[in-house]
PDB file of C-alpha atoms in Angstrom:
ATOM      1  CA  GLN A   8      -0.001   0.001   0.000  1.00 89.00           C
ATOM      2  CA  VAL A   9       1.346   3.409  -0.981  1.00 97.00           C
ATOM      3  CA  GLN A  10       1.143   6.384   1.334  1.00 97.00           C
ATOM      4  CA  LEU A  11       2.434   9.937   1.583  1.00 98.00           C
ATOM      5  CA  VAL A  12       3.524  11.236   4.968  1.00 95.00           C
ATOM      6  CA  GLU A  13       4.159  14.926   5.538  1.00 95.00           C
ATOM      7  CA  SER A  14       6.201  16.539   8.282  1.00 95.00           C
ATOM      8  CA  GLY A  15       7.651  19.908   9.164  1.00 96.00           C
ATOM      9  CA  GLY A  16       4.622  22.068   9.805  1.00 95.00           C
ATOM     10  CA  GLY A  17       4.269  24.284  12.838  1.00 97.00           C
ATOM     11  CA  LEU A  18       3.934  27.796  14.202  1.00 98.00           C
ATOM     12  CA  VAL A  19       6.249  30.537  12.994  1.00 98.00           C
ATOM     13  CA  GLN A  20       6.346  34.310  13.135  1.00 98.00           C
ATOM     14  CA  ALA A  21       5.875  36.397  10.012  1.00 98.00           C
ATOM     15  CA  GLY A  22       9.129  36.632   8.095  1.00 98.00           C
ATOM     16  CA  GLY A  23      10.281  33.233   9.333  1.00 98.00           C
ATOM     17  CA  SER A  24      10.930  29.991   7.499  1.00 98.00           C
ATOM     18  CA  LEU A  25       9.718  26.413   7.539  1.00 98.00           C
ATOM     19  CA  ARG A  26      10.621  23.337   5.518  1.00 98.00           C
ATOM     20  CA  LEU A  27       7.999  20.748   4.751  1.00 98.00           C
ATOM     21  CA  SER A  28       8.844  17.185   3.766  1.00 98.00           C
ATOM     22  CA  CYS A  29       6.703  14.498   2.193  1.00 98.00           C
ATOM     23  CA  ALA A  30       7.939  10.931   1.906  1.00 98.00           C
ATOM     24  CA  ALA A  31       6.262   8.331  -0.270  1.00 98.00           C
ATOM     25  CA  SER A  32       6.427   4.772   0.986  1.00 97.00           C
ATOM     26  CA  GLY A  33       5.081   1.361   0.071  1.00 97.00           C
ATOM     27  CA  ARG A  34       5.297  -0.826  -3.004  1.00 97.00           C
ATOM     28  CA  ILE A  35       6.221   1.842  -5.531  1.00 97.00           C
ATOM     29  CA  PHE A  36       7.239   1.238  -9.133  1.00 97.00           C
ATOM     30  CA  SER A  37       7.708   4.887 -10.097  1.00 96.00           C
ATOM     31  CA  ILE A  38       6.806   8.400  -9.011  1.00 97.00           C
ATOM     32  CA  ASN A  39       5.762  10.987 -11.533  1.00 96.00           C
ATOM     33  CA  ASP A  40       4.708  14.535 -10.627  1.00 96.00           C
ATOM     34  CA  MET A  41       4.746  15.713  -7.028  1.00 97.00           C
ATOM     35  CA  GLY A  42       3.242  18.823  -5.556  1.00 97.00           C
ATOM     36  CA  TRP A  43       2.095  20.798  -2.569  1.00 98.00           C
ATOM     37  CA  TYR A  44      -1.393  22.207  -2.075  1.00 98.00           C
ATOM     38  CA  ARG A  45      -2.848  24.213   0.766  1.00 98.00           C
ATOM     39  CA  GLN A  46      -6.262  24.897   2.185  1.00 98.00           C
ATOM     40  CA  ALA A  47      -7.048  27.789   4.484  1.00 97.00           C
ATOM     41  CA  PRO A  48     -10.227  27.860   6.587  1.00 92.00           C
ATOM     42  CA  GLY A  49     -13.238  28.680   4.440  1.00 95.00           C
ATOM     43  CA  LYS A  50     -11.259  28.539   1.218  1.00 97.00           C
ATOM     44  CA  GLN A  51     -10.776  26.026  -1.549  1.00 97.00           C
ATOM     45  CA  ARG A  52      -7.660  23.898  -1.771  1.00 98.00           C
ATOM     46  CA  GLU A  53      -5.122  25.541  -4.050  1.00 98.00           C
ATOM     47  CA  LEU A  54      -1.916  24.511  -5.764  1.00 98.00           C
ATOM     48  CA  VAL A  55       1.197  25.970  -4.126  1.00 98.00           C
ATOM     49  CA  ALA A  56       4.023  24.354  -6.081  1.00 98.00           C
ATOM     50  CA  HIS A  57       4.554  21.466  -8.463  1.00 97.00           C
ATOM     51  CA  ILE A  58       7.577  19.533  -9.697  1.00 98.00           C
ATOM     52  CA  THR A  59       7.774  16.987 -12.506  1.00 97.00           C
ATOM     53  CA  SER A  60       9.850  13.836 -12.454  1.00 94.00           C
ATOM     54  CA  GLY A  61      12.397  15.696 -14.571  1.00 93.00           C
ATOM     55  CA  GLY A  62      12.640  18.576 -12.114  1.00 95.00           C
ATOM     56  CA  THR A  63      10.549  21.218 -13.888  1.00 97.00           C
ATOM     57  CA  THR A  64       8.821  23.422 -11.334  1.00 98.00           C
ATOM     58  CA  ASN A  65       5.948  25.870 -11.233  1.00 97.00           C
ATOM     59  CA  TYR A  66       4.539  27.998  -8.444  1.00 98.00           C
ATOM     60  CA  ALA A  67       1.438  29.898  -7.491  1.00 98.00           C
ATOM     61  CA  ASP A  68       1.972  33.614  -8.043  1.00 98.00           C
ATOM     62  CA  SER A  69       1.447  34.269  -4.341  1.00 97.00           C
ATOM     63  CA  VAL A  70       4.533  32.235  -3.360  1.00 98.00           C
ATOM     64  CA  LYS A  71       6.924  32.898  -6.246  1.00 98.00           C
ATOM     65  CA  GLY A  72      10.285  34.065  -4.981  1.00 98.00           C
ATOM     66  CA  ARG A  73       9.542  32.886  -1.421  1.00 98.00           C
ATOM     67  CA  PHE A  74       8.919  29.135  -1.703  1.00 98.00           C
ATOM     68  CA  THR A  75      11.084  26.492  -3.346  1.00 98.00           C
ATOM     69  CA  ILE A  76       9.988  22.980  -4.212  1.00 98.00           C
ATOM     70  CA  SER A  77      12.539  20.225  -4.664  1.00 98.00           C
ATOM     71  CA  ARG A  78      12.662  16.432  -4.664  1.00 97.00           C
ATOM     72  CA  ASP A  79      15.052  13.649  -3.796  1.00 97.00           C
ATOM     73  CA  ASN A  80      14.175  10.762  -6.084  1.00 95.00           C
ATOM     74  CA  ALA A  81      16.444   8.344  -4.195  1.00 96.00           C
ATOM     75  CA  LYS A  82      14.426   8.984  -1.049  1.00 97.00           C
ATOM     76  CA  ASN A  83      11.004   9.286  -2.772  1.00 97.00           C
ATOM     77  CA  THR A  84      10.665  12.631  -0.990  1.00 98.00           C
ATOM     78  CA  VAL A  85       9.499  16.097  -1.989  1.00 98.00           C
ATOM     79  CA  TYR A  86      10.316  19.233  -0.014  1.00 98.00           C
ATOM     80  CA  LEU A  87       8.865  22.704   0.250  1.00 98.00           C
ATOM     81  CA  GLN A  88      11.188  25.374   1.593  1.00 98.00           C
ATOM     82  CA  MET A  89       9.076  28.328   2.708  1.00 98.00           C
ATOM     83  CA  ASN A  90      10.809  31.628   3.422  1.00 98.00           C
ATOM     84  CA  SER A  91       9.515  35.106   4.232  1.00 98.00           C
ATOM     85  CA  LEU A  92       6.305  33.586   5.511  1.00 98.00           C
ATOM     86  CA  LYS A  93       3.211  35.769   5.794  1.00 98.00           C
ATOM     87  CA  PRO A  94       0.060  35.351   7.906  1.00 97.00           C
ATOM     88  CA  GLU A  95      -1.860  34.650   4.687  1.00 97.00           C
ATOM     89  CA  ASP A  96       0.269  31.530   4.196  1.00 98.00           C
ATOM     90  CA  THR A  97      -1.516  29.988   7.180  1.00 98.00           C
ATOM     91  CA  ALA A  98      -3.212  26.792   6.003  1.00 98.00           C
ATOM     92  CA  VAL A  99      -3.126  23.031   6.053  1.00 98.00           C
ATOM     93  CA  TYR A 100      -0.524  21.951   3.515  1.00 98.00           C
ATOM     94  CA  TYR A 101      -1.069  18.727   1.595  1.00 98.00           C
ATOM     95  CA  CYS A 102       1.358  16.670  -0.415  1.00 98.00           C
ATOM     96  CA  ASN A 103       0.093  15.195  -3.693  1.00 98.00           C
ATOM     97  CA  SER A 104       1.703  12.798  -6.115  1.00 98.00           C
ATOM     98  CA  ASP A 105       1.030  10.603  -9.111  1.00 97.00           C
ATOM     99  CA  ILE A 106       2.559   7.244  -8.273  1.00 98.00           C
ATOM    100  CA  ARG A 107       2.592   3.988 -10.154  1.00 97.00           C
ATOM    101  CA  PRO A 108       2.342   1.202  -7.576  1.00 97.00           C
ATOM    102  CA  MET A 109       4.032  -2.122  -8.087  1.00 96.00           C
ATOM    103  CA  GLY A 110       1.819  -4.479 -10.068  1.00 94.00           C
ATOM    104  CA  ARG A 111      -0.171  -1.752 -11.818  1.00 94.00           C
ATOM    105  CA  TYR A 112       0.157  -0.366 -15.308  1.00 95.00           C
ATOM    106  CA  THR A 113      -1.207   3.081 -14.540  1.00 96.00           C
ATOM    107  CA  SER A 114      -0.509   5.783 -11.977  1.00 96.00           C
ATOM    108  CA  VAL A 115      -2.738   6.601  -9.040  1.00 97.00           C
ATOM    109  CA  ASN A 116      -3.100  10.047  -7.471  1.00 98.00           C
ATOM    110  CA  TYR A 117      -2.333  10.093  -3.745  1.00 98.00           C
ATOM    111  CA  TRP A 118      -2.746  12.693  -1.019  1.00 98.00           C
ATOM    112  CA  GLY A 119      -0.991  13.047   2.286  1.00 97.00           C
ATOM    113  CA  GLN A 120      -2.846  13.633   5.518  1.00 96.00           C
ATOM    114  CA  GLY A 121      -1.886  17.306   5.709  1.00 97.00           C
ATOM    115  CA  THR A 122       0.296  19.357   8.012  1.00 97.00           C
ATOM    116  CA  GLN A 123      -0.701  22.627   9.667  1.00 98.00           C
ATOM    117  CA  VAL A 124       1.323  25.776   9.010  1.00 98.00           C
ATOM    118  CA  THR A 125       0.447  28.793  11.123  1.00 98.00           C
ATOM    119  CA  VAL A 126       2.131  32.155  10.608  1.00 98.00           C
ATOM    120  CA  SER A 127       1.597  34.719  13.339  1.00 97.00           C
ATOM    121  CA  SER A 128       1.768  38.449  12.702  1.00 94.00           C
TER     122      SER A 128
END
């Protein structure tokens, strides 16, 4: 069974930094795209950053220049380095990935359980 497990959330003051990690585990044949989404109270879930298997990245306009997504394919892990955090970055952050499990011919989209990021002013 494949799962994504996030870590690294917490409480930080405005202007501070946090690094989120998301590790994929289980019977994995290959991992394709990986990304981070967030959902603030009363708002829809939105894409924060995305990285392809080849390393191409894209970001939401609201985080460009402040957040950096990266991945370690040997560890099946994706990271989100968040700098210059603002109170409006407060949300639950979710990891998302298209993963081809062992024994299957197609990829499946998986979500992590979410990690809370709170930025105080």
